[in-house]
Amino acid sequence: MKLSVIIPTYNEEKYIADAIKSVSFADEVIIIDSYSNDATVEIAKELNCTVLQNKFKNFSTQKNFAIPHAKGEWILFLDADERVTKSLQTEILDAIATPGEFTAFKLRFPHFFINEFLFHKADKVTRLVLNKEVHFTGEVHEKLHTTAGKTGILKHHVLHLTYKGIFHYMAKKELYSWFQAAELFKKNKKVTYYHLAFKPFYRFFHIYFIKRGYLDKTAGLAGAALDAYGVFARYLKLMLLQKGLK
C-alpha cells in the first residue's frame, strides 16, 4: 500500500524540514502552501516534495485542494509543527499494510506547552485515512469525512510542537476563536451566561481533572487555563459579531 502525506503550510521555514523528514518513509509528501513569503517552499522543494499553492480561505479548503493530487491508497494529514516518531512510523506502515476492517485511524497528539509534552492532554484525531471519498468540512478544527468503515486508534504519539512562545500561542488562540465565532454566527447561535461562564469552567475542569492534566504539573495547569480562555474568547467574539462590533 502506498502512502501520501499532505502538509498545509504558511511561513513554516523553522519547522517544515523536520516535519518532512519525519515522514520520509512515505511514498510522497505534498505541501499545500498558502503563498508563504519565507523559505518554506524552497525547503520543501529541496526535500523533493510536491508543492502546491492555493490562496488561504480556511483549513478545510486547503486540504481539499490537495487531496485529488495524492497518488497513495492511504493519506496521512500532518501539520508543519508535528513530528512522526519512529515507533509511530512502524505502526502506521503496519496499519495500512493490514488494515482489516478499518478505513481510517486516529492518532494521539499530546500538546507541547512551556517546553513540556502534556501527555495527559492528548487529543485523538482522525488523520490517517483510506484515499476514497475523502474531504473536509468546517473552517477551523475541521472535520474529516471518509468512506464508510471502522476507525481504529494507533498507540504511539505524534509529537505536536504547539508552543512557539506565549505570544504566538495567544495569537493562535485569538485567530481560532474568530473562526469558531464566525461559524457559530452563521448558525445563528445565541450567547448566554451558560456559554460565557459554565462552558469555559467545564473545559478547565475536564482537562485538568477528568483528563488528569494535573499530572503535567505547572504546564498542565497553565494549558488548561488557556484552553478555558479560548472557549470564553470564542463566545465573546460571537457576541461582538451579533452586536455588529466586528
CSV table of N, CA, C and O in Angstrom, one decimal, residues 22-65:
chain,number,residue,atom,x,y,z
A,22,SER,N,10.4,13.6,9.1
A,22,SER,CA,9.8,12.6,10.0
A,22,SER,C,8.8,11.7,9.2
A,22,SER,O,8.4,10.6,9.8
A,23,VAL,N,8.5,12.1,8.0
A,23,VAL,CA,7.6,11.2,7.2
A,23,VAL,C,8.3,10.8,5.9
A,23,VAL,O,7.7,10.5,4.9
A,24,SER,N,9.7,10.7,6.0
A,24,SER,CA,10.4,10.2,4.8
A,24,SER,C,10.1,8.8,4.4
A,24,SER,O,10.5,8.4,3.3
A,25,PHE,N,9.5,8.0,5.2
A,25,PHE,CA,9.1,6.7,4.9
A,25,PHE,C,7.9,6.6,3.9
A,25,PHE,O,7.6,5.6,3.4
A,26,ALA,N,7.2,7.8,3.7
A,26,ALA,CA,6.0,7.8,2.8
A,26,ALA,C,6.5,7.8,1.4
A,26,ALA,O,7.6,8.1,1.0
A,27,ASP,N,5.5,7.4,0.5
A,27,ASP,CA,5.8,7.4,-0.9
A,27,ASP,C,5.9,8.8,-1.6
A,27,ASP,O,6.5,9.0,-2.6
A,28,GLU,N,5.1,9.7,-1.0
A,28,GLU,CA,5.1,11.1,-1.5
A,28,GLU,C,4.7,12.0,-0.4
A,28,GLU,O,3.9,11.6,0.5
A,29,VAL,N,5.3,13.2,-0.4
A,29,VAL,CA,4.8,14.3,0.5
A,29,VAL,C,4.4,15.5,-0.3
A,29,VAL,O,5.1,16.0,-1.2
A,30,ILE,N,3.2,15.9,0.0
A,30,ILE,CA,2.6,17.0,-0.7
A,30,ILE,C,2.4,18.2,0.2
A,30,ILE,O,1.8,18.1,1.3
A,31,ILE,N,3.0,19.3,-0.2
A,31,ILE,CA,2.9,20.6,0.6
A,31,ILE,C,1.8,21.4,-0.1
A,31,ILE,O,1.9,21.7,-1.3
A,32,ILE,N,0.8,21.8,0.7
A,32,ILE,CA,-0.2,22.8,0.2
A,32,ILE,C,0.1,24.1,0.9
A,32,ILE,O,-0.3,24.2,2.1
A,33,ASP,N,0.6,25.0,0.2
A,33,ASP,CA,1.2,26.2,0.8
A,33,ASP,C,0.2,27.4,0.5
A,33,ASP,O,-0.3,27.6,-0.6
A,34,SER,N,0.1,28.3,1.5
A,34,SER,CA,-0.8,29.5,1.3
A,34,SER,C,0.0,30.7,0.9
A,34,SER,O,-0.1,31.8,1.5
A,35,TYR,N,0.9,30.5,-0.1
A,35,TYR,CA,1.8,31.6,-0.6
A,35,TYR,C,2.7,32.2,0.5
A,35,TYR,O,2.6,33.4,0.8
A,36,SER,N,3.5,31.3,1.1
A,36,SER,CA,4.5,31.8,2.1
A,36,SER,C,5.4,32.8,1.5
A,36,SER,O,5.8,32.8,0.4
A,37,ASN,N,5.8,33.7,2.4
A,37,ASN,CA,6.8,34.7,1.9
A,37,ASN,C,8.2,34.5,2.6
A,37,ASN,O,9.0,35.4,2.7
A,38,ASP,N,8.4,33.3,3.2
A,38,ASP,CA,9.7,33.0,3.7
A,38,ASP,C,10.2,31.8,2.9
A,38,ASP,O,9.9,31.6,1.7
A,39,ALA,N,11.1,31.0,3.4
A,39,ALA,CA,11.8,29.9,2.7
A,39,ALA,C,11.1,28.6,2.7
A,39,ALA,O,11.6,27.6,2.3
A,40,THR,N,9.8,28.6,3.1
A,40,THR,CA,9.1,27.3,3.3
A,40,THR,C,9.1,26.5,2.0
A,40,THR,O,9.4,25.3,1.9
A,41,VAL,N,8.7,27.1,0.9
A,41,VAL,CA,8.5,26.4,-0.4
A,41,VAL,C,9.9,25.9,-0.9
A,41,VAL,O,10.0,24.8,-1.4
A,42,GLU,N,10.9,26.8,-0.8
A,42,GLU,CA,12.2,26.4,-1.2
A,42,GLU,C,12.8,25.1,-0.5
A,42,GLU,O,13.3,24.2,-1.0
A,43,ILE,N,12.5,25.1,0.8
A,43,ILE,CA,13.0,24.0,1.7
A,43,ILE,C,12.2,22.7,1.2
A,43,ILE,O,12.8,21.7,1.1
A,44,ALA,N,10.9,22.9,1.0
A,44,ALA,CA,10.1,21.7,0.6
A,44,ALA,C,10.6,21.1,-0.7
A,44,ALA,O,10.6,19.9,-0.9
A,45,LYS,N,10.9,22.0,-1.7
A,45,LYS,CA,11.3,21.5,-3.0
A,45,LYS,C,12.7,20.9,-2.9
A,45,LYS,O,12.9,19.8,-3.5
A,46,GLU,N,13.6,21.4,-2.0
A,46,GLU,CA,14.9,20.8,-1.8
A,46,GLU,C,14.8,19.4,-1.2
A,46,GLU,O,15.6,18.5,-1.5
A,47,LEU,N,13.7,19.1,-0.5
A,47,LEU,CA,13.5,17.8,0.1
A,47,LEU,C,12.6,16.9,-0.8
A,47,LEU,O,12.0,16.0,-0.3
A,48,ASN,N,12.4,17.3,-2.0
A,48,ASN,CA,11.7,16.5,-3.1
A,48,ASN,C,10.2,16.3,-2.8
A,48,ASN,O,9.7,15.3,-3.1
A,49,CYS,N,9.6,17.4,-2.2
A,49,CYS,CA,8.2,17.3,-2.0
A,49,CYS,C,7.5,17.9,-3.3
A,49,CYS,O,8.0,18.7,-4.0
A,50,THR,N,6.2,17.5,-3.4
A,50,THR,CA,5.4,18.1,-4.4
A,50,THR,C,4.8,19.3,-3.7
A,50,THR,O,4.2,19.3,-2.7
A,51,VAL,N,4.9,20.5,-4.3
A,51,VAL,CA,4.5,21.8,-3.7
A,51,VAL,C,3.3,22.3,-4.6
A,51,VAL,O,3.4,22.6,-5.8
A,52,LEU,N,2.2,22.5,-3.9
A,52,LEU,CA,1.0,23.2,-4.5
A,52,LEU,C,0.8,24.5,-3.7
A,52,LEU,O,1.1,24.6,-2.5
A,53,GLN,N,0.3,25.5,-4.4
A,53,GLN,CA,0.0,26.7,-3.7
A,53,GLN,C,-1.5,27.1,-4.0
A,53,GLN,O,-2.0,27.0,-5.1
A,54,ASN,N,-2.2,27.6,-3.0
A,54,ASN,CA,-3.5,28.0,-3.1
A,54,ASN,C,-3.8,29.1,-2.1
A,54,ASN,O,-3.3,29.0,-0.9
A,55,LYS,N,-4.6,30.1,-2.5
A,55,LYS,CA,-4.9,31.2,-1.6
A,55,LYS,C,-5.7,30.7,-0.4
A,55,LYS,O,-6.7,30.0,-0.6
A,56,PHE,N,-5.3,31.0,0.8
A,56,PHE,CA,-6.0,30.5,2.0
A,56,PHE,C,-7.4,31.1,2.2
A,56,PHE,O,-7.5,32.3,2.2
A,57,LYS,N,-8.3,30.2,2.3
A,57,LYS,CA,-9.7,30.6,2.7
A,57,LYS,C,-10.0,30.1,4.1
A,57,LYS,O,-10.5,30.8,5.0
A,58,ASN,N,-9.8,28.8,4.2
A,58,ASN,CA,-9.9,28.2,5.6
A,58,ASN,C,-9.2,26.9,5.5
A,58,ASN,O,-8.7,26.5,4.5
A,59,PHE,N,-9.1,26.2,6.6
A,59,PHE,CA,-8.3,25.0,6.7
A,59,PHE,C,-8.8,23.8,5.9
A,59,PHE,O,-8.1,23.0,5.3
A,60,SER,N,-10.1,23.7,5.8
A,60,SER,CA,-10.7,22.7,5.0
A,60,SER,C,-10.4,22.8,3.5
A,60,SER,O,-10.1,21.8,2.8
A,61,THR,N,-10.6,24.0,3.0
A,61,THR,CA,-10.4,24.2,1.5
A,61,THR,C,-9.0,23.9,1.1
A,61,THR,O,-8.7,23.4,0.0
A,62,GLN,N,-8.0,24.2,2.0
A,62,GLN,CA,-6.6,24.0,1.7
A,62,GLN,C,-6.4,22.5,1.5
A,62,GLN,O,-5.8,22.0,0.5
A,63,LYS,N,-6.8,21.7,2.5
A,63,LYS,CA,-6.6,20.2,2.4
A,63,LYS,C,-7.4,19.6,1.2
A,63,LYS,O,-7.0,18.7,0.5
A,64,ASN,N,-8.7,20.1,1.0
A,64,ASN,CA,-9.5,19.6,-0.1
A,64,ASN,C,-8.8,19.9,-1.4
A,64,ASN,O,-9.0,19.1,-2.4
A,65,PHE,N,-8.1,21.0,-1.5
A,65,PHE,CA,-7.4,21.3,-2.8
A,65,PHE,C,-6.3,20.3,-3.1
A,65,PHE,O,-6.1,20.0,-4.2
